[in-house]
CSV table of C-alpha atoms in Angstrom, one decimal:
chain,number,residue,atom,x,y,z
P,1,MET,CA,91.3,117.9,87.4
P,2,LYS,CA,91.8,115.1,84.8
P,3,ASN,CA,89.1,112.4,84.8
P,4,LYS,CA,90.6,109.3,86.2
P,5,ILE,CA,88.6,107.1,83.8
P,6,ASN,CA,90.8,108.6,81.0
P,7,GLU,CA,94.1,107.6,82.6
P,8,LYS,CA,95.8,104.7,81.0
P,9,LEU,CA,96.3,101.6,83.2
P,10,ILE,CA,97.3,98.9,80.7
P,11,GLU,CA,98.9,99.4,77.3
P,12,ILE,CA,99.4,96.5,75.0
P,13,GLU,CA,101.6,96.9,71.9
P,14,ASN,CA,101.7,94.4,69.1
P,15,ILE,CA,101.7,91.3,71.3
P,16,HIS,CA,102.0,87.8,70.0
P,17,VAL,CA,101.5,84.5,71.9
P,18,ASN,CA,102.9,81.2,70.5
P,19,ILE,CA,102.3,77.9,72.3
P,20,LYS,CA,104.3,74.9,71.2
P,21,ASN,CA,103.1,71.3,71.6
P,22,ASN,CA,104.5,68.0,70.4
P,23,ILE,CA,102.9,68.5,66.9
P,24,GLU,CA,102.9,72.2,66.0
P,25,ASN,CA,103.5,75.8,67.0
P,26,ILE,CA,100.2,77.4,67.6
P,27,HIS,CA,100.1,81.2,67.1
P,28,ILE,CA,97.2,82.2,69.3
P,29,LEU,CA,97.5,86.0,69.5
P,30,LYS,CA,98.9,87.9,66.5
P,31,GLY,CA,99.6,91.6,66.8
P,32,ILE,CA,97.2,92.7,69.5
P,33,ASN,CA,97.1,96.5,70.4
P,34,LEU,CA,94.9,97.6,73.2
P,35,THR,CA,94.6,100.3,75.8
P,36,ILE,CA,92.7,99.8,79.1
P,37,TYR,CA,91.8,102.7,81.3
P,38,LYS,CA,91.5,103.2,85.1
P,39,ASN,CA,88.3,102.7,86.9
P,40,THR,CA,86.5,101.3,83.9
P,41,SER,CA,85.1,98.0,82.6
P,42,ILE,CA,86.1,96.1,79.4
P,43,SER,CA,84.7,93.0,77.8
P,44,ILE,CA,86.7,90.6,75.6
P,45,THR,CA,84.4,88.7,73.3
P,46,GLY,CA,85.0,86.8,70.0
P,47,GLN,CA,85.1,83.5,68.3
P,48,SER,CA,86.0,80.3,70.1
P,49,GLY,CA,89.8,79.8,69.9
P,50,ALA,CA,90.5,83.4,69.2
P,51,GLY,CA,92.5,83.8,72.4
P,52,LYS,CA,90.1,85.7,74.7
P,53,SER,CA,91.3,84.0,77.9
P,54,THR,CA,94.9,84.1,76.7
P,55,LEU,CA,94.7,87.8,76.3
P,56,ALA,CA,93.3,88.2,79.8
P,57,MET,CA,96.0,86.0,81.2
P,58,THR,CA,98.8,87.9,79.5
P,59,ILE,CA,97.5,91.0,81.4
P,60,ALA,CA,97.6,89.0,84.6
P,61,GLY,CA,101.1,87.8,83.9
P,62,LEU,CA,100.0,84.2,83.8
P,63,GLU,CA,100.6,83.8,80.1
P,64,LEU,CA,104.0,84.9,78.7
P,65,ILE,CA,104.0,86.7,75.3
P,66,SER,CA,106.3,85.7,72.5
P,67,LYS,CA,106.6,89.2,71.0
P,68,GLY,CA,105.5,92.7,71.8
P,69,LYS,CA,105.1,94.9,74.9
P,70,ILE,CA,102.7,95.2,77.9
P,71,PHE,CA,102.9,98.2,80.2
P,72,PHE,CA,101.2,98.7,83.6
P,73,LYS,CA,101.1,102.3,84.6
P,74,ASN,CA,103.8,103.0,82.0
P,75,LYS,CA,106.1,100.3,83.5
P,76,PRO,CA,106.9,97.2,81.4
P,77,ILE,CA,105.7,93.9,82.7
P,78,HIS,CA,106.5,91.9,79.6
P,79,ASN,CA,110.2,91.5,80.7
P,80,LEU,CA,109.6,90.6,84.3
P,81,ASN,CA,110.9,87.4,85.8
P,82,GLU,CA,108.6,84.9,87.6
P,83,ASN,CA,109.2,86.3,91.0
P,84,ASP,CA,108.4,89.9,89.9
P,85,LEU,CA,105.4,88.7,88.0
P,86,ALA,CA,104.1,87.0,91.1
P,87,LEU,CA,104.6,90.2,93.1
P,88,TYR,CA,102.8,92.2,90.4
P,89,ARG,CA,99.8,89.8,90.6
P,90,SER,CA,99.7,89.8,94.3
P,91,LYS,CA,99.7,93.6,94.5
P,92,TYR,CA,97.6,94.6,91.5
P,93,ILE,CA,95.6,91.7,90.1
P,94,GLY,CA,92.5,89.8,91.2
P,95,ILE,CA,91.1,86.9,89.2
P,96,VAL,CA,87.7,85.2,89.1
P,97,PHE,CA,87.9,81.9,87.2
P,98,GLN,CA,85.0,80.0,85.6
P,99,SER,CA,85.8,76.9,87.6
P,100,PHE,CA,86.0,78.8,91.0
P,101,ASN,CA,89.4,77.3,91.8
P,102,LEU,CA,88.8,77.1,95.5
P,103,LEU,CA,90.9,74.8,97.7
P,104,ASP,CA,88.8,72.0,99.1
P,105,SER,CA,90.7,71.7,102.3
P,106,MET,CA,90.1,75.4,103.3
P,107,THR,CA,87.0,77.1,104.6
P,108,ALA,CA,85.4,80.0,102.8
P,109,LEU,CA,87.2,82.4,105.1
P,110,GLU,CA,90.5,80.7,104.5
P,111,ASN,CA,90.0,80.6,100.7
P,112,VAL,CA,89.3,84.4,100.7
P,113,ASN,CA,92.4,85.1,102.6
P,114,LEU,CA,94.6,82.8,100.6
P,115,PRO,CA,96.2,85.6,98.3
P,116,MET,CA,97.3,87.4,101.5
P,117,GLU,CA,98.8,84.3,102.8
P,118,ILE,CA,100.7,83.7,99.6
P,119,SER,CA,102.0,87.2,99.6
P,120,GLY,CA,103.2,86.8,103.2
P,121,SER,CA,100.7,89.3,104.6
P,122,LYS,CA,99.1,88.9,108.0
P,123,PHE,CA,95.8,86.9,108.1
P,124,ASP,CA,93.1,89.5,108.2
P,125,SER,CA,90.0,87.7,109.4
P,126,LYS,CA,87.9,90.9,109.7
P,127,LYS,CA,88.5,91.9,106.1
P,128,SER,CA,87.9,88.4,104.8
P,129,PHE,CA,84.7,88.2,106.8
P,130,ASP,CA,83.5,91.7,105.6
P,131,LEU,CA,84.1,90.6,102.0
P,132,LEU,CA,82.2,87.4,102.5
P,133,LYS,CA,79.4,89.4,104.1
P,134,SER,CA,79.4,91.8,101.1
P,135,VAL,CA,78.8,88.9,98.8
P,136,GLY,CA,76.0,87.5,101.0
P,137,LEU,CA,78.0,84.7,102.7
P,138,GLY,CA,78.5,86.1,106.2
P,139,ASN,CA,76.9,83.0,107.6
P,140,ARG,CA,79.0,80.6,105.5
P,141,THR,CA,82.5,81.5,106.7
P,142,THR,CA,83.4,78.1,108.2
P,143,HIS,CA,81.9,76.1,105.3
P,144,TYR,CA,84.1,74.2,102.9
P,145,PRO,CA,83.6,74.3,99.1
P,146,HIS,CA,81.8,71.0,99.0
P,147,GLN,CA,79.2,72.4,101.4
P,148,LEU,CA,78.5,75.3,99.1
P,149,SER,CA,76.5,75.6,95.9
P,150,GLY,CA,78.1,76.7,92.6
P,151,GLY,CA,76.8,80.2,93.0
P,152,GLU,CA,78.1,80.4,96.5
P,153,GLN,CA,81.5,79.1,95.5
P,154,GLN,CA,81.7,81.8,92.9
P,155,ARG,CA,80.8,84.4,95.5
P,156,VAL,CA,83.7,83.1,97.6
P,157,ALA,CA,86.0,83.4,94.5
P,158,ILE,CA,84.9,87.0,94.0
P,159,ALA,CA,85.6,87.9,97.6
P,160,ARG,CA,89.0,86.2,97.3
P,161,ALA,CA,89.8,88.2,94.1
P,162,LEU,CA,89.1,91.4,96.0
P,163,ILE,CA,90.9,90.7,99.2
P,164,ALA,CA,94.0,92.7,98.2
P,165,SER,CA,92.0,95.6,96.8
P,166,PRO,CA,93.4,95.0,93.2
P,167,GLU,CA,93.6,97.7,90.6
P,168,ILE,CA,92.6,95.1,88.0
P,169,LEU,CA,89.9,92.6,88.4
P,170,ILE,CA,89.8,89.9,85.7
P,171,ALA,CA,86.7,87.7,85.4
P,172,ASP,CA,87.3,84.8,82.9
P,173,GLU,CA,83.8,83.4,81.9
P,174,PRO,CA,82.7,83.9,85.6
P,175,THR,CA,79.2,82.6,84.9
P,176,GLY,CA,80.1,79.7,82.6
P,177,ASN,CA,79.2,77.0,85.2
P,178,LEU,CA,76.1,78.7,86.6
P,179,ASP,CA,72.4,78.8,85.8
P,180,LYS,CA,70.7,81.9,84.5
P,181,LYS,CA,69.5,83.1,87.9
P,182,ASN,CA,72.9,82.7,89.5
P,183,SER,CA,74.6,84.2,86.5
P,184,GLU,CA,72.6,87.4,86.7
P,185,GLU,CA,73.2,87.6,90.5
P,186,ILE,CA,77.0,87.0,90.1
P,187,MET,CA,77.4,89.6,87.3
P,188,ASN,CA,75.4,92.2,89.3
P,189,LEU,CA,77.7,91.5,92.2
P,190,ILE,CA,80.9,91.8,90.2
P,191,PHE,CA,79.9,95.1,88.7
P,192,LYS,CA,78.7,96.5,92.0
P,193,LEU,CA,81.9,95.5,93.9
P,194,GLN,CA,84.1,96.7,91.0
P,195,GLN,CA,82.6,100.1,91.2
P,196,GLU,CA,82.9,100.2,95.0
P,197,ASN,CA,86.5,99.0,94.9
P,198,GLY,CA,87.5,101.3,92.1
P,199,SER,CA,89.1,98.5,90.1
P,200,SER,CA,89.3,98.2,86.3
P,201,LEU,CA,87.2,95.2,85.3
P,202,ILE,CA,88.2,92.9,82.5
P,203,ILE,CA,85.5,90.3,81.6
P,204,VAL,CA,86.0,87.4,79.1
P,205,THR,CA,82.6,86.4,78.0
P,206,HIS,CA,80.5,84.9,75.2
P,207,ASP,CA,77.4,86.7,76.6
P,208,GLN,CA,76.6,89.9,74.7
P,209,SER,CA,74.3,91.1,77.4
P,210,ILE,CA,77.2,91.1,79.8
P,211,ALA,CA,79.5,92.8,77.2
P,212,SER,CA,77.0,95.5,76.7
P,213,ARG,CA,77.3,96.6,80.3
P,214,CYS,CA,81.0,97.4,79.9
P,215,ASN,CA,82.5,100.8,79.1
P,216,GLN,CA,84.9,99.2,76.5
P,217,ASN,CA,84.0,96.3,74.2
P,218,VAL,CA,86.8,94.4,72.4
P,219,PHE,CA,86.1,91.7,69.8
P,220,LEU,CA,88.8,89.2,68.9
P,221,ALA,CA,88.4,88.0,65.3
P,222,VAL,CA,90.3,85.2,63.6
P,223,SER,CA,91.4,85.6,59.9
P,224,TYR,CA,93.5,83.4,57.8
P,225,THR,CA,96.6,85.6,58.3
P,226,HIS,CA,96.2,87.2,61.6
P,227,LEU,CA,94.1,87.8,64.7
P,228,ARG,CA,93.2,91.3,65.5
P,229,ALA,CA,91.4,93.1,68.4
P,230,HIS,CA,88.7,95.5,67.4
P,231,GLU,CA,87.6,98.0,70.0
P,232,THR,CA,84.0,98.0,68.9
P,233,SER,CA,82.9,100.7,71.3
P,234,LEU,CA,84.2,103.0,74.0
P,235,HIS,CA,81.4,104.7,76.0
P,236,LEU,CA,83.0,106.5,78.9
């Protein structure tokens, strides 16, 4: 039987991202080629301004590319409209942001179930509770974000990202607003739940100790003429 870890999940072919403002046209990503496999973990590191988060968000369908192609399970997502991209995200993508992005007016339980509500799925209080319990917050289900510490808020965000059992879990600098102790706990939790859920994990990080825990390591480098992605290691 073919090893699932060698099955291609995402294929990126020569993508470019241009962002226009009132002053100039900023060419953030220039000719990126990358393959991401099933049931694996990949870190995206590199220089500030190299487009690490932009690359992750193109995979999530939150940042549109200007040129090139992106395939998910051999199906193109680069030409999907907004409605189809929203459906793609709701079915296959979970995102953990640096700034948590919880809704202040919702309890921890309600925040976790929010992706299901957006997709029109039935409220599943048991699954939401089980996820909160798995991240150590089984006794915090009715608490609001302002009643939780930064580390606890990020745990809620992790549970929310996993509520739909996504095939791709994207963590964009997930420990950027946390102290060292909480950072270590959050990363241990992310890797543990990623393995249990069977997702492919994409981590944007400046921390080499986090990057070293991943199966694939990609470094984004800026040159005067182009930006390129180097797959520095692949240890499957």
